[in-house]
């Protein structure tokens, strides 16, 4: 059985954030993403690979928040970073912020397809004029996003970004997971 946490979208000026958690990776989150927003027409996006430094920085910021709640740390995971970067690219190409991928129903199937066997997956997404530091701060300040960050079972982390067809909107995805 899938446990989907339906969380509100947080609009920040020109920025949009959304969070999704799934405790069973093998069951679809559904055909409709209640958090989806078409932000611009589809088009050519700039897809960026996540550096190990960027991924480690994101894990460290996540761990600072988790530590304050007495939760175990996450580790930067290159597979999850690649999955997050590919999803950010997919969203940017479509000009659409959504947990649903072009060919996937959510973060669970995406990490499984990449060879990671998840017990728990969660995903935070954002689109707007965010640097990595800003998007991490916004997710930490949002109760829905923070709920994903604070899932006690989560052990691994990856972040990715892409630039939308307008050349300035950054699409972000962070994946939180625990292996079986």
Tab-separated table of C-alpha atoms in Angstrom:
chain	number	residue	atom	x	y	z
A	1	UNK	CA	0.000	0.000	0.000
A	2	UNK	CA	1.302	3.443	-0.896
A	3	UNK	CA	1.376	6.123	1.706
A	4	UNK	CA	1.396	9.441	-0.085
A	5	UNK	CA	1.716	12.548	1.991
A	6	UNK	CA	-0.270	15.264	0.242
A	7	UNK	CA	1.359	18.539	1.075
A	8	UNK	CA	0.534	22.100	0.087
A	9	UNK	CA	2.319	24.012	-2.611
A	10	UNK	CA	4.136	27.022	-1.256
A	11	UNK	CA	4.271	30.004	-3.582
A	12	UNK	CA	7.054	32.488	-2.968
A	13	UNK	CA	6.755	35.353	-5.395
A	14	UNK	CA	7.861	33.782	-8.660
A	15	UNK	CA	8.898	30.575	-6.970
A	16	UNK	CA	6.952	27.390	-6.401
A	17	UNK	CA	7.781	24.520	-4.054
A	18	UNK	CA	6.170	21.096	-3.624
A	19	UNK	CA	6.873	17.950	-1.628
A	20	UNK	CA	5.902	14.300	-2.015
A	21	UNK	CA	6.665	11.204	0.043
A	22	UNK	CA	6.094	7.578	-0.817
A	23	UNK	CA	6.734	4.645	1.486
A	24	UNK	CA	6.283	1.906	-1.101
A	25	UNK	CA	8.241	2.360	-4.323
A	26	UNK	CA	6.390	-0.253	-6.360
A	27	UNK	CA	2.928	1.273	-6.399
A	28	UNK	CA	2.126	4.291	-8.547
A	29	UNK	CA	1.423	7.588	-6.832
A	30	UNK	CA	-1.397	8.030	-9.310
A	31	UNK	CA	-1.930	9.678	-12.643
A	32	UNK	CA	-2.527	13.162	-11.303
A	33	UNK	CA	-0.029	15.198	-9.348
A	34	UNK	CA	-1.935	17.651	-7.138
A	35	UNK	CA	1.235	19.745	-6.909
A	36	UNK	CA	1.857	20.060	-10.672
A	37	UNK	CA	2.100	23.510	-12.186
A	38	UNK	CA	2.795	24.517	-15.778
A	39	UNK	CA	5.205	27.432	-15.385
A	40	UNK	CA	6.202	28.072	-18.997
A	41	UNK	CA	5.973	26.480	-22.424
A	42	UNK	CA	8.057	23.372	-23.016
A	43	UNK	CA	11.352	23.918	-24.769
A	44	UNK	CA	15.126	23.607	-24.740
A	45	UNK	CA	16.420	23.325	-21.173
A	46	UNK	CA	19.924	23.413	-19.793
A	47	UNK	CA	20.443	20.147	-17.933
A	48	UNK	CA	23.178	20.170	-15.323
A	49	UNK	CA	25.019	17.281	-13.683
A	50	UNK	CA	25.267	17.477	-9.900
A	51	UNK	CA	28.836	17.727	-8.642
A	52	UNK	CA	29.859	15.705	-5.613
A	53	UNK	CA	30.493	19.030	-3.859
A	54	UNK	CA	26.939	20.240	-4.523
A	55	UNK	CA	25.502	16.935	-3.365
A	56	UNK	CA	27.656	16.905	-0.220
A	57	UNK	CA	26.688	20.503	0.558
A	58	UNK	CA	22.988	19.608	0.266
A	59	UNK	CA	23.438	16.573	2.502
A	60	UNK	CA	25.266	18.704	5.097
A	61	UNK	CA	22.447	21.294	5.121
A	62	UNK	CA	19.899	18.493	5.455
A	63	UNK	CA	21.893	16.933	8.289
A	64	UNK	CA	22.019	20.194	10.224
A	65	UNK	CA	18.216	20.210	10.361
A	66	UNK	CA	17.957	16.474	11.067
A	67	UNK	CA	20.563	16.689	13.838
A	68	UNK	CA	18.524	19.374	15.627
A	69	UNK	CA	15.661	16.856	15.790
A	70	UNK	CA	17.868	13.997	16.969
A	71	UNK	CA	17.607	12.137	13.654
A	72	UNK	CA	20.427	10.151	12.041
A	73	UNK	CA	22.338	11.829	9.218
A	74	UNK	CA	21.867	11.263	5.504
A	75	UNK	CA	24.732	10.613	3.163
A	76	UNK	CA	25.195	12.148	-0.266
A	77	UNK	CA	24.354	9.444	-2.784
A	78	UNK	CA	25.522	9.847	-6.407
A	79	UNK	CA	22.732	7.610	-7.777
A	80	UNK	CA	20.067	9.735	-6.068
A	81	UNK	CA	21.803	12.906	-7.298
A	82	UNK	CA	21.672	11.583	-10.857
A	83	UNK	CA	17.983	10.686	-10.475
A	84	UNK	CA	17.259	14.160	-9.046
A	85	UNK	CA	19.192	15.890	-11.848
A	86	UNK	CA	17.372	13.862	-14.514
A	87	UNK	CA	13.997	14.720	-12.989
A	88	UNK	CA	14.924	18.413	-12.739
A	89	UNK	CA	15.896	18.267	-16.425
A	90	UNK	CA	12.636	16.539	-17.344
A	91	UNK	CA	10.630	19.193	-15.491
A	92	UNK	CA	12.633	22.030	-17.084
A	93	UNK	CA	12.180	20.628	-20.612
A	94	UNK	CA	8.430	20.432	-20.031
A	95	UNK	CA	8.305	23.806	-18.235
A	96	UNK	CA	6.287	21.957	-15.621
A	97	UNK	CA	6.953	21.487	-11.940
A	98	UNK	CA	5.598	18.050	-11.036
A	99	UNK	CA	6.448	14.871	-9.171
A	100	UNK	CA	5.325	12.867	-12.210
A	101	UNK	CA	8.047	12.248	-14.753
A	102	UNK	CA	7.557	11.990	-18.490
A	103	UNK	CA	7.846	8.217	-18.146
A	104	UNK	CA	7.527	7.648	-14.398
A	105	UNK	CA	4.839	7.989	-11.761
A	106	UNK	CA	7.021	9.426	-9.015
A	107	UNK	CA	10.346	9.279	-7.184
A	108	UNK	CA	10.061	5.607	-6.142
A	109	UNK	CA	10.004	4.195	-9.667
A	110	UNK	CA	12.744	6.606	-10.767
A	111	UNK	CA	15.213	5.519	-8.079
A	112	UNK	CA	14.321	1.861	-8.619
A	113	UNK	CA	14.979	2.209	-12.377
A	114	UNK	CA	18.416	3.646	-11.523
A	115	UNK	CA	19.294	0.496	-9.558
A	116	UNK	CA	18.589	1.744	-6.033
A	117	UNK	CA	16.267	-0.613	-4.132
A	118	UNK	CA	14.231	1.772	-1.943
A	119	UNK	CA	12.222	1.031	1.151
A	120	UNK	CA	11.211	4.717	1.451
A	121	UNK	CA	11.416	7.570	-1.040
A	122	UNK	CA	10.501	11.216	-0.805
A	123	UNK	CA	11.034	14.148	-3.107
A	124	UNK	CA	11.076	17.902	-2.780
A	125	UNK	CA	10.817	20.008	-5.921
A	126	UNK	CA	10.995	23.717	-6.623
A	127	UNK	CA	11.071	26.123	-9.538
A	128	UNK	CA	12.092	29.739	-9.465
A	129	UNK	CA	15.088	32.036	-9.131
A	130	UNK	CA	16.720	29.813	-6.495
A	131	UNK	CA	20.395	29.202	-5.860
A	132	UNK	CA	21.129	25.908	-4.127
A	133	UNK	CA	21.539	27.685	-0.805
A	134	UNK	CA	18.190	29.432	-1.215
A	135	UNK	CA	16.251	26.328	-2.240
A	136	UNK	CA	17.626	24.413	0.751
A	137	UNK	CA	16.637	27.281	3.050
A	138	UNK	CA	13.133	27.440	1.558
A	139	UNK	CA	12.616	23.685	1.921
A	140	UNK	CA	13.767	23.835	5.536
A	141	UNK	CA	11.304	26.672	6.225
A	142	UNK	CA	8.315	24.881	4.667
A	143	UNK	CA	6.462	22.397	6.855
A	144	UNK	CA	5.618	20.081	3.947
A	145	UNK	CA	9.169	19.960	2.661
A	146	UNK	CA	10.569	19.691	6.146
A	147	UNK	CA	8.329	16.650	6.713
A	148	UNK	CA	10.205	14.859	3.914
A	149	UNK	CA	13.580	15.945	5.259
A	150	UNK	CA	12.625	14.633	8.701
A	151	UNK	CA	11.446	11.150	7.687
A	152	UNK	CA	13.318	9.093	10.303
A	153	UNK	CA	14.083	6.139	7.997
A	154	UNK	CA	15.777	8.236	5.286
A	155	UNK	CA	19.498	7.523	4.942
A	156	UNK	CA	20.484	8.724	1.454
A	157	UNK	CA	20.167	12.047	-0.361
A	158	UNK	CA	20.620	13.506	-3.834
A	159	UNK	CA	19.915	16.912	-5.393
A	160	UNK	CA	19.710	18.097	-8.978
A	161	UNK	CA	18.883	21.200	-10.981
A	162	UNK	CA	18.200	22.349	-14.514
A	163	UNK	CA	17.500	25.703	-16.128
A	164	UNK	CA	14.179	26.123	-17.920
A	165	UNK	CA	13.577	27.213	-21.511
A	166	UNK	CA	13.365	30.859	-20.397
A	167	UNK	CA	17.061	30.705	-19.442
A	168	UNK	CA	16.505	31.871	-15.868
A	169	UNK	CA	14.048	29.621	-13.997
A	170	UNK	CA	15.836	26.889	-12.085
A	171	UNK	CA	14.024	23.602	-11.570
A	172	UNK	CA	15.213	21.694	-8.502
A	173	UNK	CA	14.618	18.170	-7.229
A	174	UNK	CA	15.910	16.536	-4.056
A	175	UNK	CA	15.439	12.841	-3.445
A	176	UNK	CA	15.496	11.306	0.038
A	177	UNK	CA	15.541	7.517	0.332
A	178	UNK	CA	16.333	4.501	2.464
A	179	UNK	CA	17.440	1.184	1.006
A	180	UNK	CA	15.613	-2.069	1.656
